[in-house]
Amino acid sequence: MKLQLLRNATLKLEYAGKTILIDPDFGSKHSRPSFTGRSPNPMVELPVSTDEILAGVELVIVSHLHADHFDKVAQELVPKHLPLICQPGDEEKIRSFGFTDVTPLTDSLTYEGIRLTRRDGNHGSGPVLEKMGHVIGLTIEAEGEPSVYWAGDTILYPPVRETIATFAPDIVITHSCGAKWDDLLIVMDAEQTIEICRIAPEDTRIIATHMEALDHATVSRDDLQAYANAHDIAKQKLLIPSDGEILHLSAPNA
């Protein structure tokens, strides 16, 4: 498989011969308001053009409707005929944007030989959960490809641990910027990301994303790498890609 981190949660995945776009956020730098007063969002530009991002895309996945996961620019530019998979409850809103092939991921489905399974996520804890709303993660499987657990906008809580224990993914993709809302953590921070490294199977690689793009983040790439170094996490265990970076990843026995 080939995985490109574009910015924040936006990923382009080439997997089992198909090209998948995950959580497209196409807004230009500083085009949306600040969350904290520190900076307008997003804080950085996309590393490549939207035309290049959309080239070859055959399937779109939208985990939830926060602007940094499916913004107005992406809603306009992503071709409306492309099949789009979303969490249950978001399908009618997405259809209202003009998309014609929208499928909620209620449990599992197979797209062109790729099995997608919904996984639970909590976008924070306690009182902030109601403000953040529902989110999903998902696992991705296909013959000859590494198995992937894309955790999405979630903190580390029991269902995430259970997914890792029962699914035993080859790759876990985390959102690791330590973003906070009302002073409460709403995605994983450095400590929780390193805990993922510890609980995942020995050969599992962790890919930390969703960093250095939004002003309510509290963890930078350098922060996470320093924390990993301090806790003896090997560089081959935890990958922290830059925006635009492409990773080539194989199944362990491939």
PDB file of C-alpha atoms in Angstrom:
ATOM      1  CA  MET A   1       0.000   0.000   0.000  1.00  0.00           C
ATOM      2  CA  LYS A   2       0.983   3.612  -0.483  1.00  0.00           C
ATOM      3  CA  LEU A   3      -0.157   6.208   2.033  1.00  0.00           C
ATOM      4  CA  GLN A   4       0.232   9.960   1.616  1.00  0.00           C
ATOM      5  CA  LEU A   5      -0.437  12.325   4.482  1.00  0.00           C
ATOM      6  CA  LEU A   6      -1.679  15.530   2.941  1.00  0.00           C
ATOM      7  CA  ARG A   7      -2.550  17.684   5.947  1.00  0.00           C
ATOM      8  CA  ASN A   8      -4.182  17.071   9.314  1.00  0.00           C
ATOM      9  CA  ALA A   9      -6.447  14.012   8.841  1.00  0.00           C
ATOM     10  CA  THR A  10      -6.517  14.106   5.045  1.00  0.00           C
ATOM     11  CA  LEU A  11      -4.976  10.950   3.593  1.00  0.00           C
ATOM     12  CA  LYS A  12      -4.647   9.487   0.119  1.00  0.00           C
ATOM     13  CA  LEU A  13      -4.401   5.727   0.240  1.00  0.00           C
ATOM     14  CA  GLU A  14      -3.541   3.386  -2.610  1.00  0.00           C
ATOM     15  CA  TYR A  15      -4.696  -0.015  -1.434  1.00  0.00           C
ATOM     16  CA  ALA A  16      -5.483  -3.244  -3.285  1.00  0.00           C
ATOM     17  CA  GLY A  17      -5.333  -1.424  -6.606  1.00  0.00           C
ATOM     18  CA  LYS A  18      -7.783   1.319  -5.561  1.00  0.00           C
ATOM     19  CA  THR A  19      -7.234   4.941  -4.585  1.00  0.00           C
ATOM     20  CA  ILE A  20      -9.084   6.159  -1.496  1.00  0.00           C
ATOM     21  CA  LEU A  21      -9.342   9.716  -0.180  1.00  0.00           C
ATOM     22  CA  ILE A  22      -9.984  10.025   3.565  1.00  0.00           C
ATOM     23  CA  ASP A  23     -11.382  13.114   5.322  1.00  0.00           C
ATOM     24  CA  PRO A  24     -10.676  15.765   2.676  1.00  0.00           C
ATOM     25  CA  ASP A  25     -10.001  19.266   4.016  1.00  0.00           C
ATOM     26  CA  PHE A  26      -9.066  21.513   1.092  1.00  0.00           C
ATOM     27  CA  GLY A  27      -9.324  24.991   2.635  1.00  0.00           C
ATOM     28  CA  SER A  28      -6.451  27.380   2.110  1.00  0.00           C
ATOM     29  CA  LYS A  29      -4.205  28.546   4.928  1.00  0.00           C
ATOM     30  CA  HIS A  30      -5.986  30.847   7.434  1.00  0.00           C
ATOM     31  CA  SER A  31      -9.342  30.525   5.628  1.00  0.00           C
ATOM     32  CA  ARG A  32     -11.278  29.500   8.763  1.00  0.00           C
ATOM     33  CA  PRO A  33     -11.516  31.067  12.226  1.00  0.00           C
ATOM     34  CA  SER A  34      -9.235  30.321  15.137  1.00  0.00           C
ATOM     35  CA  PHE A  35     -10.333  27.929  17.878  1.00  0.00           C
ATOM     36  CA  THR A  36      -8.142  29.450  20.581  1.00  0.00           C
ATOM     37  CA  GLY A  37      -7.063  32.891  19.382  1.00  0.00           C
ATOM     38  CA  ARG A  38      -3.586  31.605  18.526  1.00  0.00           C
ATOM     39  CA  SER A  39      -3.991  31.445  14.740  1.00  0.00           C
ATOM     40  CA  PRO A  40      -6.642  31.212  12.018  1.00  0.00           C
ATOM     41  CA  ASN A  41      -7.064  27.698  10.650  1.00  0.00           C
ATOM     42  CA  PRO A  42      -5.739  25.719   8.934  1.00  0.00           C
ATOM     43  CA  MET A  43      -2.314  26.965   9.967  1.00  0.00           C
ATOM     44  CA  VAL A  44      -0.513  25.558   6.900  1.00  0.00           C
ATOM     45  CA  GLU A  45      -1.241  25.202   3.201  1.00  0.00           C
ATOM     46  CA  LEU A  46      -1.840  21.885   1.490  1.00  0.00           C
ATOM     47  CA  PRO A  47       1.466  20.486   0.215  1.00  0.00           C
ATOM     48  CA  VAL A  48       0.083  19.789  -3.282  1.00  0.00           C
ATOM     49  CA  SER A  49      -2.797  21.094  -5.391  1.00  0.00           C
ATOM     50  CA  THR A  50      -6.333  19.809  -4.997  1.00  0.00           C
ATOM     51  CA  ASP A  51      -6.194  18.607  -8.606  1.00  0.00           C
ATOM     52  CA  GLU A  52      -3.227  16.418  -7.710  1.00  0.00           C
ATOM     53  CA  ILE A  53      -4.976  15.146  -4.580  1.00  0.00           C
ATOM     54  CA  LEU A  54      -8.119  14.212  -6.510  1.00  0.00           C
ATOM     55  CA  ALA A  55      -6.291  12.574  -9.409  1.00  0.00           C
ATOM     56  CA  GLY A  56      -7.260   8.905  -9.582  1.00  0.00           C
ATOM     57  CA  VAL A  57      -9.498   8.923  -6.509  1.00  0.00           C
ATOM     58  CA  GLU A  58     -12.111   6.150  -6.696  1.00  0.00           C
ATOM     59  CA  LEU A  59     -13.604   6.157  -3.184  1.00  0.00           C
ATOM     60  CA  VAL A  60     -14.056   8.846  -0.526  1.00  0.00           C
ATOM     61  CA  ILE A  61     -14.385   8.230   3.223  1.00  0.00           C
ATOM     62  CA  VAL A  62     -15.698  10.960   5.549  1.00  0.00           C
ATOM     63  CA  SER A  63     -15.518  10.058   9.230  1.00  0.00           C
ATOM     64  CA  HIS A  64     -17.559  13.046  10.470  1.00  0.00           C
ATOM     65  CA  LEU A  65     -18.556  16.517   9.396  1.00  0.00           C
ATOM     66  CA  HIS A  66     -16.193  18.776  11.329  1.00  0.00           C
ATOM     67  CA  ALA A  67     -14.677  21.300   8.942  1.00  0.00           C
ATOM     68  CA  ASP A  68     -11.150  19.930   9.289  1.00  0.00           C
ATOM     69  CA  HIS A  69     -12.419  16.563   8.029  1.00  0.00           C
ATOM     70  CA  PHE A  70     -14.798  17.629   5.248  1.00  0.00           C
ATOM     71  CA  ASP A  71     -14.724  21.365   4.646  1.00  0.00           C
ATOM     72  CA  LYS A  72     -16.792  23.491   2.278  1.00  0.00           C
ATOM     73  CA  VAL A  73     -14.060  23.574  -0.355  1.00  0.00           C
ATOM     74  CA  ALA A  74     -13.845  19.772  -0.427  1.00  0.00           C
ATOM     75  CA  GLN A  75     -17.638  19.555  -0.514  1.00  0.00           C
ATOM     76  CA  GLU A  76     -17.511  21.623  -3.707  1.00  0.00           C
ATOM     77  CA  LEU A  77     -14.466  20.083  -5.385  1.00  0.00           C
ATOM     78  CA  VAL A  78     -14.774  16.360  -4.702  1.00  0.00           C
ATOM     79  CA  PRO A  79     -16.637  14.877  -7.706  1.00  0.00           C
ATOM     80  CA  LYS A  80     -20.236  14.248  -6.698  1.00  0.00           C
ATOM     81  CA  HIS A  81     -20.499  10.895  -8.477  1.00  0.00           C
ATOM     82  CA  LEU A  82     -17.729   9.231  -6.478  1.00  0.00           C
ATOM     83  CA  PRO A  83     -18.869   6.602  -3.966  1.00  0.00           C
ATOM     84  CA  LEU A  84     -18.637   8.118  -0.484  1.00  0.00           C
ATOM     85  CA  ILE A  85     -18.725   6.216   2.809  1.00  0.00           C
ATOM     86  CA  CYS A  86     -19.684   8.033   6.011  1.00  0.00           C
ATOM     87  CA  GLN A  87     -20.838   7.377   9.554  1.00  0.00           C
ATOM     88  CA  PRO A  88     -24.537   6.657  10.087  1.00  0.00           C
ATOM     89  CA  GLY A  89     -26.504   9.855  10.531  1.00  0.00           C
ATOM     90  CA  ASP A  90     -24.371  11.976   8.182  1.00  0.00           C
ATOM     91  CA  GLU A  91     -25.626  10.537   4.893  1.00  0.00           C
ATOM     92  CA  GLU A  92     -28.536  12.926   4.307  1.00  0.00           C
ATOM     93  CA  LYS A  93     -26.414  15.997   5.016  1.00  0.00           C
ATOM     94  CA  ILE A  94     -23.776  14.773   2.598  1.00  0.00           C
ATOM     95  CA  ARG A  95     -26.403  14.053  -0.045  1.00  0.00           C
ATOM     96  CA  SER A  96     -27.605  17.634   0.405  1.00  0.00           C
ATOM     97  CA  PHE A  97     -24.167  18.736  -0.847  1.00  0.00           C
ATOM     98  CA  GLY A  98     -24.964  16.977  -4.144  1.00  0.00           C
ATOM     99  CA  PHE A  99     -23.259  13.622  -3.626  1.00  0.00           C
ATOM    100  CA  THR A 100     -25.238  10.839  -5.268  1.00  0.00           C
ATOM    101  CA  ASP A 101     -23.609   7.614  -4.026  1.00  0.00           C
ATOM    102  CA  VAL A 102     -23.461   7.866  -0.234  1.00  0.00           C
ATOM    103  CA  THR A 103     -23.330   4.775   2.000  1.00  0.00           C
ATOM    104  CA  PRO A 104     -23.312   4.837   5.812  1.00  0.00           C
ATOM    105  CA  LEU A 105     -20.879   2.386   7.377  1.00  0.00           C
ATOM    106  CA  THR A 106     -23.160   0.716   9.908  1.00  0.00           C
ATOM    107  CA  ASP A 107     -20.984  -2.366  10.430  1.00  0.00           C
ATOM    108  CA  SER A 108     -18.890  -3.834   7.589  1.00  0.00           C
ATOM    109  CA  LEU A 109     -18.973  -3.599   3.821  1.00  0.00           C
ATOM    110  CA  THR A 110     -16.764  -4.691   0.964  1.00  0.00           C
ATOM    111  CA  TYR A 111     -15.734  -2.333  -1.821  1.00  0.00           C
ATOM    112  CA  GLU A 112     -13.902  -3.911  -4.761  1.00  0.00           C
ATOM    113  CA  GLY A 113     -12.316  -6.551  -2.545  1.00  0.00           C
ATOM    114  CA  ILE A 114     -11.522  -4.138   0.301  1.00  0.00           C
ATOM    115  CA  ARG A 115     -13.283  -4.855   3.586  1.00  0.00           C
ATOM    116  CA  LEU A 116     -14.141  -1.794   5.671  1.00  0.00           C
ATOM    117  CA  THR A 117     -15.382  -2.235   9.232  1.00  0.00           C
ATOM    118  CA  ARG A 118     -16.690   0.518  11.471  1.00  0.00           C
ATOM    119  CA  ARG A 119     -14.871   0.979  14.788  1.00  0.00           C
ATOM    120  CA  ASP A 120     -16.031   3.066  17.733  1.00  0.00           C
ATOM    121  CA  GLY A 121     -14.383   6.320  18.691  1.00  0.00           C
ATOM    122  CA  ASN A 122     -14.845   8.931  21.417  1.00  0.00           C
ATOM    123  CA  HIS A 123     -14.002  12.495  20.389  1.00  0.00           C
ATOM    124  CA  GLY A 124     -13.100  13.379  23.980  1.00  0.00           C
ATOM    125  CA  SER A 125     -14.542  12.451  27.348  1.00  0.00           C
ATOM    126  CA  GLY A 126     -17.113  13.725  29.804  1.00  0.00           C
ATOM    127  CA  PRO A 127     -19.040  16.908  28.962  1.00  0.00           C
ATOM    128  CA  VAL A 128     -17.075  17.672  25.790  1.00  0.00           C
ATOM    129  CA  LEU A 129     -18.421  14.546  24.058  1.00  0.00           C
ATOM    130  CA  GLU A 130     -21.815  16.104  23.406  1.00  0.00           C
ATOM    131  CA  LYS A 131     -20.197  19.161  21.846  1.00  0.00           C
ATOM    132  CA  MET A 132     -17.906  17.103  19.609  1.00  0.00           C
ATOM    133  CA  GLY A 133     -20.615  14.712  18.419  1.00  0.00           C
ATOM    134  CA  HIS A 134     -20.320  11.202  17.051  1.00  0.00           C
ATOM    135  CA  VAL A 135     -17.270   9.976  15.142  1.00  0.00           C
ATOM    136  CA  ILE A 136     -16.064   6.674  13.762  1.00  0.00           C
ATOM    137  CA  GLY A 137     -12.817   4.925  13.051  1.00  0.00           C
ATOM    138  CA  LEU A 138     -12.477   1.983  10.704  1.00  0.00           C
ATOM    139  CA  THR A 139     -10.369  -1.016   9.842  1.00  0.00           C
ATOM    140  CA  ILE A 140      -9.294  -1.810   6.303  1.00  0.00           C
ATOM    141  CA  GLU A 141      -8.383  -5.250   4.964  1.00  0.00           C
ATOM    142  CA  ALA A 142      -7.608  -6.811   1.592  1.00  0.00           C
ATOM    143  CA  GLU A 143      -5.710  -9.854   0.398  1.00  0.00           C
ATOM    144  CA  GLY A 144      -1.996  -9.181   0.104  1.00  0.00           C
ATOM    145  CA  GLU A 145      -2.174  -5.828   1.871  1.00  0.00           C
ATOM    146  CA  PRO A 146      -1.277  -4.852   5.442  1.00  0.00           C
ATOM    147  CA  SER A 147      -4.294  -4.584   7.712  1.00  0.00           C
ATOM    148  CA  VAL A 148      -4.987  -1.015   8.825  1.00  0.00           C
ATOM    149  CA  TYR A 149      -6.757   0.465  11.821  1.00  0.00           C
ATOM    150  CA  TRP A 150      -7.490   4.143  11.217  1.00  0.00           C
ATOM    151  CA  ALA A 151      -8.575   5.271  14.655  1.00  0.00           C
ATOM    152  CA  GLY A 152      -9.882   8.691  13.630  1.00  0.00           C
ATOM    153  CA  ASP A 153     -10.733  11.548  15.985  1.00  0.00           C
ATOM    154  CA  THR A 154     -10.696   9.619  19.228  1.00  0.00           C
ATOM    155  CA  ILE A 155      -8.925   9.520  22.540  1.00  0.00           C
ATOM    156  CA  LEU A 156      -7.471   6.259  23.785  1.00  0.00           C
ATOM    157  CA  TYR A 157     -10.308   4.490  25.615  1.00  0.00           C
ATOM    158  CA  PRO A 158     -11.399   0.847  26.027  1.00  0.00           C
ATOM    159  CA  PRO A 159     -12.918   0.237  22.552  1.00  0.00           C
ATOM    160  CA  VAL A 160      -9.681   1.431  20.918  1.00  0.00           C
ATOM    161  CA  ARG A 161      -7.695  -0.954  23.082  1.00  0.00           C
ATOM    162  CA  GLU A 162     -10.133  -3.747  22.235  1.00  0.00           C
ATOM    163  CA  THR A 163      -9.860  -3.124  18.499  1.00  0.00           C
ATOM    164  CA  ILE A 164      -6.081  -3.349  18.672  1.00  0.00           C
ATOM    165  CA  ALA A 165      -6.220  -6.494  20.819  1.00  0.00           C
ATOM    166  CA  THR A 166      -8.782  -8.349  18.698  1.00  0.00           C
ATOM    167  CA  PHE A 167      -7.946  -7.081  15.211  1.00  0.00           C
ATOM    168  CA  ALA A 168      -4.144  -7.047  15.674  1.00  0.00           C
ATOM    169  CA  PRO A 169      -3.581  -4.592  12.824  1.00  0.00           C
ATOM    170  CA  ASP A 170      -0.336  -4.328  10.903  1.00  0.00           C
ATOM    171  CA  ILE A 171      -0.724  -0.535  10.911  1.00  0.00           C
ATOM    172  CA  VAL A 172      -2.465   1.838  13.320  1.00  0.00           C
ATOM    173  CA  ILE A 173      -3.055   5.432  12.197  1.00  0.00           C
ATOM    174  CA  THR A 174      -3.592   7.830  15.095  1.00  0.00           C
ATOM    175  CA  HIS A 175      -4.603  11.467  15.447  1.00  0.00           C
ATOM    176  CA  SER A 176      -1.954  12.621  17.878  1.00  0.00           C
ATOM    177  CA  CYS A 177      -1.949  16.416  18.137  1.00  0.00           C
ATOM    178  CA  GLY A 178      -3.418  16.518  21.639  1.00  0.00           C
ATOM    179  CA  ALA A 179      -6.143  18.962  20.592  1.00  0.00           C
ATOM    180  CA  LYS A 180      -8.245  20.296  23.454  1.00  0.00           C
ATOM    181  CA  TRP A 181     -11.714  21.789  23.763  1.00  0.00           C
ATOM    182  CA  ASP A 182     -12.828  23.396  27.023  1.00  0.00           C
ATOM    183  CA  ASP A 183      -9.432  22.271  28.364  1.00  0.00           C
ATOM    184  CA  LEU A 184     -10.381  18.627  27.733  1.00  0.00           C
ATOM    185  CA  LEU A 185      -8.472  16.308  25.422  1.00  0.00           C
ATOM    186  CA  ILE A 186     -10.441  15.470  22.251  1.00  0.00           C
ATOM    187  CA  VAL A 187      -7.867  13.370  20.349  1.00  0.00           C
ATOM    188  CA  MET A 188      -4.787  11.466  21.442  1.00  0.00           C
ATOM    189  CA  ASP A 189      -1.776  13.278  22.838  1.00  0.00           C
ATOM    190  CA  ALA A 190       1.841  12.112  23.084  1.00  0.00           C
ATOM    191  CA  GLU A 191       1.231   9.972  26.156  1.00  0.00           C
ATOM    192  CA  GLN A 192      -1.732   8.156  24.610  1.00  0.00           C
ATOM    193  CA  THR A 193       0.091   7.671  21.298  1.00  0.00           C
ATOM    194  CA  ILE A 194       3.034   6.072  23.068  1.00  0.00           C
ATOM    195  CA  GLU A 195       0.601   3.848  24.961  1.00  0.00           C
ATOM    196  CA  ILE A 196      -0.723   2.707  21.561  1.00  0.00           C
ATOM    197  CA  CYS A 197       2.859   1.809  20.625  1.00  0.00           C
ATOM    198  CA  ARG A 198       3.139  -0.282  23.785  1.00  0.00           C
ATOM    199  CA  ILE A 199      -0.167  -2.172  23.498  1.00  0.00           C
ATOM    200  CA  ALA A 200       0.026  -2.879  19.762  1.00  0.00           C
ATOM    201  CA  PRO A 201       1.576  -6.137  18.536  1.00  0.00           C
ATOM    202  CA  GLU A 202       5.354  -6.113  18.222  1.00  0.00           C
ATOM    203  CA  ASP A 203       5.364  -5.868  14.414  1.00  0.00           C
ATOM    204  CA  THR A 204       2.622  -3.231  14.236  1.00  0.00           C
ATOM    205  CA  ARG A 205       3.671   0.179  12.996  1.00  0.00           C
ATOM    206  CA  ILE A 206       2.025   3.314  14.358  1.00  0.00           C
ATOM    207  CA  ILE A 207       1.582   6.299  12.042  1.00  0.00           C
ATOM    208  CA  ALA A 208       0.866   9.556  13.874  1.00  0.00           C
ATOM    209  CA  THR A 209      -1.064  12.187  11.915  1.00  0.00           C
ATOM    210  CA  HIS A 210      -3.388  15.191  12.498  1.00  0.00           C
ATOM    211  CA  MET A 211      -0.535  17.433  13.669  1.00  0.00           C
ATOM    212  CA  GLU A 212       0.596  21.052  13.232  1.00  0.00           C
ATOM    213  CA  ALA A 213      -2.473  22.149  11.272  1.00  0.00           C
ATOM    214  CA  LEU A 214      -4.941  23.475  13.868  1.00  0.00           C
ATOM    215  CA  ASP A 215      -4.482  26.025  16.614  1.00  0.00           C
ATOM    216  CA  HIS A 216      -6.103  24.001  19.408  1.00  0.00           C
ATOM    217  CA  ALA A 217      -3.400  21.332  19.111  1.00  0.00           C
ATOM    218  CA  THR A 218      -0.956  20.958  21.997  1.00  0.00           C
ATOM    219  CA  VAL A 219       1.531  18.421  20.566  1.00  0.00           C
ATOM    220  CA  SER A 220       3.890  19.027  17.639  1.00  0.00           C
ATOM    221  CA  ARG A 221       5.782  16.422  15.644  1.00  0.00           C
ATOM    222  CA  ASP A 222       8.963  17.325  17.501  1.00  0.00           C
ATOM    223  CA  ASP A 223       7.134  17.033  20.820  1.00  0.00           C
ATOM    224  CA  LEU A 224       5.883  13.567  19.961  1.00  0.00           C
ATOM    225  CA  GLN A 225       9.270  12.382  18.711  1.00  0.00           C
ATOM    226  CA  ALA A 226      10.958  13.666  21.869  1.00  0.00           C
ATOM    227  CA  TYR A 227       8.395  11.885  24.031  1.00  0.00           C
ATOM    228  CA  ALA A 228       8.880   8.684  22.025  1.00  0.00           C
ATOM    229  CA  ASN A 229      12.660   8.925  22.390  1.00  0.00           C
ATOM    230  CA  ALA A 230      12.323   9.448  26.139  1.00  0.00           C
ATOM    231  CA  HIS A 231      10.216   6.287  26.378  1.00  0.00           C
ATOM    232  CA  ASP A 232      12.467   4.125  24.173  1.00  0.00           C
ATOM    233  CA  ILE A 233      10.065   3.783  21.253  1.00  0.00           C
ATOM    234  CA  ALA A 234      11.967   2.712  18.140  1.00  0.00           C
ATOM    235  CA  LYS A 235      11.747   4.930  15.060  1.00  0.00           C
ATOM    236  CA  GLN A 236      10.602   1.978  12.968  1.00  0.00           C
ATOM    237  CA  LYS A 237       7.709   1.491  15.435  1.00  0.00           C
ATOM    238  CA  LEU A 238       6.380   5.059  15.354  1.00  0.00           C
ATOM    239  CA  LEU A 239       6.297   6.953  12.062  1.00  0.00           C
ATOM    240  CA  ILE A 240       5.541  10.683  12.139  1.00  0.00           C
ATOM    241  CA  PRO A 241       5.191  11.770   8.497  1.00  0.00           C
ATOM    242  CA  SER A 242       5.426  15.347   7.288  1.00  0.00           C
ATOM    243  CA  ASP A 243       2.655  16.917   5.226  1.00  0.00           C
ATOM    244  CA  GLY A 244       2.919  15.549   1.694  1.00  0.00           C
ATOM    245  CA  GLU A 245       5.116  12.616   2.709  1.00  0.00           C
ATOM    246  CA  ILE A 246       4.428   9.258   1.064  1.00  0.00           C
ATOM    247  CA  LEU A 247       4.876   5.981   2.930  1.00  0.00           C
ATOM    248  CA  HIS A 248       5.195   2.620   1.177  1.00  0.00           C
ATOM    249  CA  LEU A 249       4.056  -0.179   3.483  1.00  0.00           C
ATOM    250  CA  SER A 250       3.848  -3.929   3.005  1.00  0.00           C
ATOM    251  CA  ALA A 251       2.149  -6.749   4.850  1.00  0.00           C
ATOM    252  CA  PRO A 252       4.619  -8.445   7.244  1.00  0.00           C
ATOM    253  CA  ASN A 253       4.805 -11.652   5.185  1.00  0.00           C
ATOM    254  CA  ALA A 254       4.628 -10.036   1.777  1.00  0.00           C
TER     255      ALA A 254
END
